[in-house]
């Protein structure tokens, strides 16, 4: 795209018109107008490039943020699974402790008799 714009700007700058003796436009006015047109086109081209660069940067940032979010979601899922496992194991541990306590009480009661 840069080459196309640069070629068109050069064509505009290099454009020559035939001069008529009796009538026509003042060549200096035409040249001045083309200078303004070229300046305007160059400004638009620079703005377009700046916008495209910002867009590319934002796309890269968005890609990074999506990846970061995905990693954090995976971490949350893994932690939730670990919490559930610990809860389950904790329940079993508490049940085993209760069963042992109960058996100890039964043994103590047997010994007393």
mmCIF file of N, CA, C and O in Angstrom, residues 19 25-32:
data_model
loop_
_atom_site.group_PDB
_atom_site.id
_atom_site.type_symbol
_atom_site.label_atom_id
_atom_site.label_comp_id
_atom_site.label_asym_id
_atom_site.label_seq_id
_atom_site.Cartn_x
_atom_site.Cartn_y
_atom_site.Cartn_z
ATOM 1 N N UNK A 19 0.299 24.645 -21.649
ATOM 2 C CA UNK A 19 -0.063 26.044 -21.428
ATOM 3 C C UNK A 19 -0.723 26.602 -22.686
ATOM 4 O O UNK A 19 -0.261 26.394 -23.785
ATOM 5 N N UNK A 25 -5.643 28.042 -16.639
ATOM 6 C CA UNK A 25 -5.348 28.319 -15.239
ATOM 7 C C UNK A 25 -3.903 28.772 -15.099
ATOM 8 O O UNK A 25 -3.028 28.389 -15.863
ATOM 9 N N UNK A 26 -3.695 29.532 -14.060
ATOM 10 C CA UNK A 26 -2.345 29.986 -13.748
ATOM 11 C C UNK A 26 -1.552 28.771 -13.259
ATOM 12 O O UNK A 26 -1.933 28.117 -12.276
ATOM 13 N N UNK A 27 -0.448 28.423 -13.904
ATOM 14 C CA UNK A 27 0.341 27.250 -13.530
ATOM 15 C C UNK A 27 0.795 27.284 -12.060
ATOM 16 O O UNK A 27 0.849 26.241 -11.407
ATOM 17 N N UNK A 28 1.085 28.442 -11.554
ATOM 18 C CA UNK A 28 1.511 28.539 -10.152
ATOM 19 C C UNK A 28 0.355 28.188 -9.211
ATOM 20 O O UNK A 28 0.559 27.533 -8.180
ATOM 21 N N UNK A 29 -0.868 28.610 -9.565
ATOM 22 C CA UNK A 29 -2.041 28.256 -8.760
ATOM 23 C C UNK A 29 -2.279 26.738 -8.779
ATOM 24 O O UNK A 29 -2.584 26.130 -7.750
ATOM 25 N N UNK A 30 -2.130 26.156 -9.965
ATOM 26 C CA UNK A 30 -2.321 24.702 -10.103
ATOM 27 C C UNK A 30 -1.269 23.967 -9.276
ATOM 28 O O UNK A 30 -1.586 23.032 -8.539
ATOM 29 N N UNK A 31 -0.011 24.394 -9.383
ATOM 30 C CA UNK A 31 1.069 23.759 -8.617
ATOM 31 C C UNK A 31 0.822 23.890 -7.115
ATOM 32 O O UNK A 31 1.025 22.934 -6.357
ATOM 33 N N UNK A 32 0.391 25.031 -6.686
ATOM 34 C CA UNK A 32 0.130 25.255 -5.272
ATOM 35 C C UNK A 32 -1.010 24.343 -4.798
ATOM 36 O O UNK A 32 -0.938 23.741 -3.724
#
